[in-house]
CSV table of N, CA and C in Angstrom, one decimal:
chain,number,residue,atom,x,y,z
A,22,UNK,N,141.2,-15.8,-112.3
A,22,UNK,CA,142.6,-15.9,-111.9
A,22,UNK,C,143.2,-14.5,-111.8
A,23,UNK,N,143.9,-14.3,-110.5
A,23,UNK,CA,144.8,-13.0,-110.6
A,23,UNK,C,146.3,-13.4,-111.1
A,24,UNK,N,146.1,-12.1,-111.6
A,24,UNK,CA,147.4,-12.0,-112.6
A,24,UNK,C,148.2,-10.7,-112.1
A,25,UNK,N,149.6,-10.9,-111.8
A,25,UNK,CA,150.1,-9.8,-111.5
A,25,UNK,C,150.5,-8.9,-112.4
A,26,UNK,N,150.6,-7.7,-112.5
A,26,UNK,CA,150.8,-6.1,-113.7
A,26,UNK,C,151.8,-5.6,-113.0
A,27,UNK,N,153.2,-5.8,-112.7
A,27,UNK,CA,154.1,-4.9,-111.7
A,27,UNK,C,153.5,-4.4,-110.5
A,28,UNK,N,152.7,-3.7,-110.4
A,28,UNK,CA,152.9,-3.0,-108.8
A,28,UNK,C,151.0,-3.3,-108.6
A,29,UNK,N,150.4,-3.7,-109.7
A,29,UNK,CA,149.5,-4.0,-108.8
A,29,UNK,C,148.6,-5.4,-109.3
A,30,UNK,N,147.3,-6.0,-109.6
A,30,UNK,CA,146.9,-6.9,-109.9
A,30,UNK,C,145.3,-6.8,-111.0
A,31,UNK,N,145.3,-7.6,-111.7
A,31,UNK,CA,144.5,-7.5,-112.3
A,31,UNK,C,143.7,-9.1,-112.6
A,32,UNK,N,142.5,-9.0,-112.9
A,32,UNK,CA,141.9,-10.5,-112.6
A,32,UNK,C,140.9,-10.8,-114.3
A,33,UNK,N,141.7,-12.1,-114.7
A,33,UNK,CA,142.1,-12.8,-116.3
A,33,UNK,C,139.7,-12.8,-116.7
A,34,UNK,N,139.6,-12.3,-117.2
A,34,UNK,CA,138.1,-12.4,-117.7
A,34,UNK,C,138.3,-14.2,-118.4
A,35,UNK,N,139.1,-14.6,-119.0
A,35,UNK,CA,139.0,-15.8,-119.4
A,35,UNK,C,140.6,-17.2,-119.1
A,36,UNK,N,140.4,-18.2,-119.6
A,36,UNK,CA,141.9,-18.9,-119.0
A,36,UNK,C,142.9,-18.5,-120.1
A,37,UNK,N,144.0,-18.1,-119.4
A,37,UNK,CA,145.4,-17.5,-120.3
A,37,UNK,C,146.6,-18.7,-119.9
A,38,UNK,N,146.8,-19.3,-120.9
A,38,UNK,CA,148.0,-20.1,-121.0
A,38,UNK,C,149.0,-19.1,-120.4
A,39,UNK,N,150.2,-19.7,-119.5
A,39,UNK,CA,151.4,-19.1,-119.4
A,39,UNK,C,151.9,-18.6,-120.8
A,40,UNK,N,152.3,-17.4,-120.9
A,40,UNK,CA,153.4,-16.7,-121.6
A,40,UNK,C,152.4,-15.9,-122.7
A,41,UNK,N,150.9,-16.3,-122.8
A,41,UNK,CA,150.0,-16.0,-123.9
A,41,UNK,C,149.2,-14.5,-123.7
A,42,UNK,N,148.6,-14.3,-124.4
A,42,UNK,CA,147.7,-12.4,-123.9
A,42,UNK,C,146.4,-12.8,-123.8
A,43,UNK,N,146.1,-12.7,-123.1
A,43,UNK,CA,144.3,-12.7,-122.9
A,43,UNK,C,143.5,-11.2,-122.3
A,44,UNK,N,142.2,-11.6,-122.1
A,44,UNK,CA,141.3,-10.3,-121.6
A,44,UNK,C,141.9,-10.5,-120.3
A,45,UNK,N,142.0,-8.9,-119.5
A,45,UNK,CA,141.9,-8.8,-117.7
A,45,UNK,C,141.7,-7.7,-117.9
A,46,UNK,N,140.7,-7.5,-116.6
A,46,UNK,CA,140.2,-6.4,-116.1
A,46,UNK,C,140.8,-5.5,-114.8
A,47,UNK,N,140.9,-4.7,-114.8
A,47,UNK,CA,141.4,-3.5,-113.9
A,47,UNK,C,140.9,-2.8,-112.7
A,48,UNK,N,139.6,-3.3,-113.3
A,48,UNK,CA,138.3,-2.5,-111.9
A,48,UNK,C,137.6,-3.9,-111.4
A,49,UNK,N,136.9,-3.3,-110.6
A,49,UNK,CA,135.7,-4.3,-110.2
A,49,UNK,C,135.8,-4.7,-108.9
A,50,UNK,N,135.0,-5.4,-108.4
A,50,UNK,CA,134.6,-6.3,-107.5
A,50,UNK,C,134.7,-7.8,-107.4
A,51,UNK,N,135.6,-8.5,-107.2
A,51,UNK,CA,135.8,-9.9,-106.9
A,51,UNK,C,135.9,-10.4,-105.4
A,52,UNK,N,135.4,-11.6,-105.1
A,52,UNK,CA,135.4,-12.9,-104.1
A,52,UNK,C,136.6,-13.4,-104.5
A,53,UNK,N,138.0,-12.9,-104.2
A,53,UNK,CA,139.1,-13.8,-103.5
A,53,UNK,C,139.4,-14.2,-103.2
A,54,UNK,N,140.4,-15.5,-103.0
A,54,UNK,CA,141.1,-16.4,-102.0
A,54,UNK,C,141.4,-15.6,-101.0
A,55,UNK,N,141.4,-15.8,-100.0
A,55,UNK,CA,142.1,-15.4,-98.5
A,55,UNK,C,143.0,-16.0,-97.0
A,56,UNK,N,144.0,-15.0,-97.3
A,56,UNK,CA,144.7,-16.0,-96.3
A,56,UNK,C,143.6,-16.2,-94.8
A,57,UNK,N,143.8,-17.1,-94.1
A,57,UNK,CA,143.4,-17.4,-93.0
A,57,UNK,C,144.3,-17.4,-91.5
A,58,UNK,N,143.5,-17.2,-90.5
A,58,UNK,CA,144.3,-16.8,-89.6
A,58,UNK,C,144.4,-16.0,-88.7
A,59,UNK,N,145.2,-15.8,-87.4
A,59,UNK,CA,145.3,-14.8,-86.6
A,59,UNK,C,145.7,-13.6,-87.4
A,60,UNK,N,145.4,-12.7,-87.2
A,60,UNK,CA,146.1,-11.2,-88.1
A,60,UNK,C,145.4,-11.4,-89.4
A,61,UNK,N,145.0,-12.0,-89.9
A,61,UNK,CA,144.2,-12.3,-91.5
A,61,UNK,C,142.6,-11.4,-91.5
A,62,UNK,N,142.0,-11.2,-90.5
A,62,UNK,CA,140.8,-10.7,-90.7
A,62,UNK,C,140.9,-9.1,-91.4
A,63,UNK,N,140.0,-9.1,-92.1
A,63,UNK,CA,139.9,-7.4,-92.8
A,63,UNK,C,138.7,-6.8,-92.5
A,64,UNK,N,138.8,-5.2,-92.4
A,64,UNK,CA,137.8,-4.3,-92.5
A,64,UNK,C,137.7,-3.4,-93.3
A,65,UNK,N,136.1,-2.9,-93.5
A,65,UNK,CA,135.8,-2.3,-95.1
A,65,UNK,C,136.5,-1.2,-95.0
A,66,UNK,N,137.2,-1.2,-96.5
A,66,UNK,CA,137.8,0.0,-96.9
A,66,UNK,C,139.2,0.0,-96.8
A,67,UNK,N,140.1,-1.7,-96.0
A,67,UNK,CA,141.6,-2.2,-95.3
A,67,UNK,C,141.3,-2.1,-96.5
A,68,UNK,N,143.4,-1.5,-96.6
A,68,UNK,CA,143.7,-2.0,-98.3
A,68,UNK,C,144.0,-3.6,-97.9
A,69,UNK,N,144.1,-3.9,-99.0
A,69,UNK,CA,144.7,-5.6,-99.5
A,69,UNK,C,145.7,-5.6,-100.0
A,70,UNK,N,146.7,-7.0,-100.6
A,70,UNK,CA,147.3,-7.4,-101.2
A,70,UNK,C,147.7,-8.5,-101.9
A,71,UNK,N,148.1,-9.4,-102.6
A,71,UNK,CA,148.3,-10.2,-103.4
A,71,UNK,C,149.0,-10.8,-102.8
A,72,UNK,N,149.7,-12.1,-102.2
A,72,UNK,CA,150.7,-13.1,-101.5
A,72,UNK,C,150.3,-13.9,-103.2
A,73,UNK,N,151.8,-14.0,-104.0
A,73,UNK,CA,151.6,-14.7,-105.3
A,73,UNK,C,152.5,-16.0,-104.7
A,74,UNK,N,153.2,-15.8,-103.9
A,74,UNK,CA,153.7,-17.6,-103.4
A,74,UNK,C,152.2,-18.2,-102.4
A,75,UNK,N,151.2,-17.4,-101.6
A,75,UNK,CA,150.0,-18.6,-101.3
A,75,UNK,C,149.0,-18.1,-102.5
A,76,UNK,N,149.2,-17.5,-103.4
A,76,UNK,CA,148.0,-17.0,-104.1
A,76,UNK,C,146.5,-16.6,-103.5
A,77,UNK,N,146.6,-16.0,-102.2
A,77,UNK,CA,145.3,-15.2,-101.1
A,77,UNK,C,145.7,-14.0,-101.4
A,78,UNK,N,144.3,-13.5,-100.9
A,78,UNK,CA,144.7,-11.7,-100.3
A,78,UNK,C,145.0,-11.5,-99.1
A,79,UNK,N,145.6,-10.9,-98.5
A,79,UNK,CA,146.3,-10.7,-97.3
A,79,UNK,C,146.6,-9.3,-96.8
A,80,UNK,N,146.4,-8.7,-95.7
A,80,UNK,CA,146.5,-7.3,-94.8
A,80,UNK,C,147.9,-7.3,-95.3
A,81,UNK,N,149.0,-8.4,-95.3
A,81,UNK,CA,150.4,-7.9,-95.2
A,81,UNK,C,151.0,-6.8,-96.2
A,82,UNK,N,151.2,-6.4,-96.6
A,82,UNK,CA,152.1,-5.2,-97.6
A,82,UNK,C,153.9,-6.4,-98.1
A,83,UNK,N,154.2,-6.1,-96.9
A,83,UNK,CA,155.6,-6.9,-97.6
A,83,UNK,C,155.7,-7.8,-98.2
A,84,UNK,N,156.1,-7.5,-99.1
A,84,UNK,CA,156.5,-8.8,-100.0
A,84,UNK,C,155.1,-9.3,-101.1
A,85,UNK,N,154.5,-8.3,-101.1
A,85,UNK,CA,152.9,-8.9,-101.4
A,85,UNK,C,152.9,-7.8,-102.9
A,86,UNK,N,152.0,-7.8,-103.6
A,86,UNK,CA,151.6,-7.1,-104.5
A,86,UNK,C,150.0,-6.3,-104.2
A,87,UNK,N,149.8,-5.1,-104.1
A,87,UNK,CA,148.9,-4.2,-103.6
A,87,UNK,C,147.6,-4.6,-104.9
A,88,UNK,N,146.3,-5.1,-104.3
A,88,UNK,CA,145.8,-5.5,-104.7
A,88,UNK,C,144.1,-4.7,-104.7
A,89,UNK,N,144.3,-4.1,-103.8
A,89,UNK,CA,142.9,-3.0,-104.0
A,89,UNK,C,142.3,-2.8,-102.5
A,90,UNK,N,140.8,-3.0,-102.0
A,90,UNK,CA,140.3,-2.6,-100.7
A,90,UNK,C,139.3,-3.5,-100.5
A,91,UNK,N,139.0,-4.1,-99.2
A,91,UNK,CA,138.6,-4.7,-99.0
A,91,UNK,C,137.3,-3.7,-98.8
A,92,UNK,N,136.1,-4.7,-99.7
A,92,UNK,CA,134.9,-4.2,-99.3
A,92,UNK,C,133.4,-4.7,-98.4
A,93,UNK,N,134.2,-5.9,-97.8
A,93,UNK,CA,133.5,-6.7,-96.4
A,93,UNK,C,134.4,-6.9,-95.8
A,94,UNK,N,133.8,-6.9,-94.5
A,94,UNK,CA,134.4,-7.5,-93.3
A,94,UNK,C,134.5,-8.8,-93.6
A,95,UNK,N,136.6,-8.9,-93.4
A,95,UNK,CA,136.2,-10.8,-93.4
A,95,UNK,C,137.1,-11.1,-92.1
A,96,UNK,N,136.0,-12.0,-91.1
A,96,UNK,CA,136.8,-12.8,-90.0
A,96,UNK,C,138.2,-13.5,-90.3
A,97,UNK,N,139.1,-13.8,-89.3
A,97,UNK,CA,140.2,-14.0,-89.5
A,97,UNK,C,140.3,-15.8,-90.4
A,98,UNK,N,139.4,-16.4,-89.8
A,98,UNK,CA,139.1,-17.3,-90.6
A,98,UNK,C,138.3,-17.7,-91.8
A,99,UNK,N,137.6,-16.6,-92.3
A,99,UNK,CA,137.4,-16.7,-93.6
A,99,UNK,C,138.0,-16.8,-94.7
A,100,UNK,N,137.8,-17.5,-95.9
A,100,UNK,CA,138.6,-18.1,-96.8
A,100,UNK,C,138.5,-17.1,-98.0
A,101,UNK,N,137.4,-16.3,-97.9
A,101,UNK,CA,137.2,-15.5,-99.4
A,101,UNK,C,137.4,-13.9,-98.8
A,102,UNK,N,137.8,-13.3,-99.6
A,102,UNK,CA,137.5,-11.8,-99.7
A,102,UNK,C,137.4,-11.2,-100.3
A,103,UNK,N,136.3,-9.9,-100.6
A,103,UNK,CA,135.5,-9.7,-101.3
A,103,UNK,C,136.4,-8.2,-101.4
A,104,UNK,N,137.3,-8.1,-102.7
A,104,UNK,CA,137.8,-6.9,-102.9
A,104,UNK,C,137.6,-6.3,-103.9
A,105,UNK,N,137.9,-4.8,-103.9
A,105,UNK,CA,137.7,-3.9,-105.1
A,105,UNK,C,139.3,-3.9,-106.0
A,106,UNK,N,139.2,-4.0,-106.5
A,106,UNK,CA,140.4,-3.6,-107.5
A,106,UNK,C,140.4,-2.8,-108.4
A,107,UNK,N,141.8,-2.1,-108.5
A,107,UNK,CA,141.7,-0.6,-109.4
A,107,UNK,C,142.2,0.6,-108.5
């Protein structure tokens, strides 16, 4: 689960009740949700973002929380993306 840290995101190593402290990690490589769509496709090395009202990663910046870099190519209709965070 991503979890947002102010300005950027970090993803829960285990399940964290609302309002509780658990492990999350800062680096790494995760398969994300992804928004889908016209303008949705990424290329290696596009930064990303966090959309926490659809909970995807998304090319958008506004309104989004800066989430790390996309490290595959994903078609506009692909549902996962594979990003670095950190």
């Amino acid at each position: 689960h991503v979890v947002i840290l102010t300005d950027r995101i970090g993803v829960a190593l285990e399940a964290i009740a609302s309002g509780d402290t658990g492990t999350v990690t800062l680096t790494g490589v995760f398969d994300l949700p992804a928004a889908t769509g016209s303008g949705n496709d990424l290329t290696v090395g596009e930064k990303v973002y966090w959309d926490a009202t659809n909970s995807v990663i998304t090319p958008t910046a506004t309104d989004n929380t800066f989430a790390g870099y996309a490290v595959a190519a994903k078609a506009a209709a692909g549902t996962t993306a594979r990003v670095r965070i950190g």
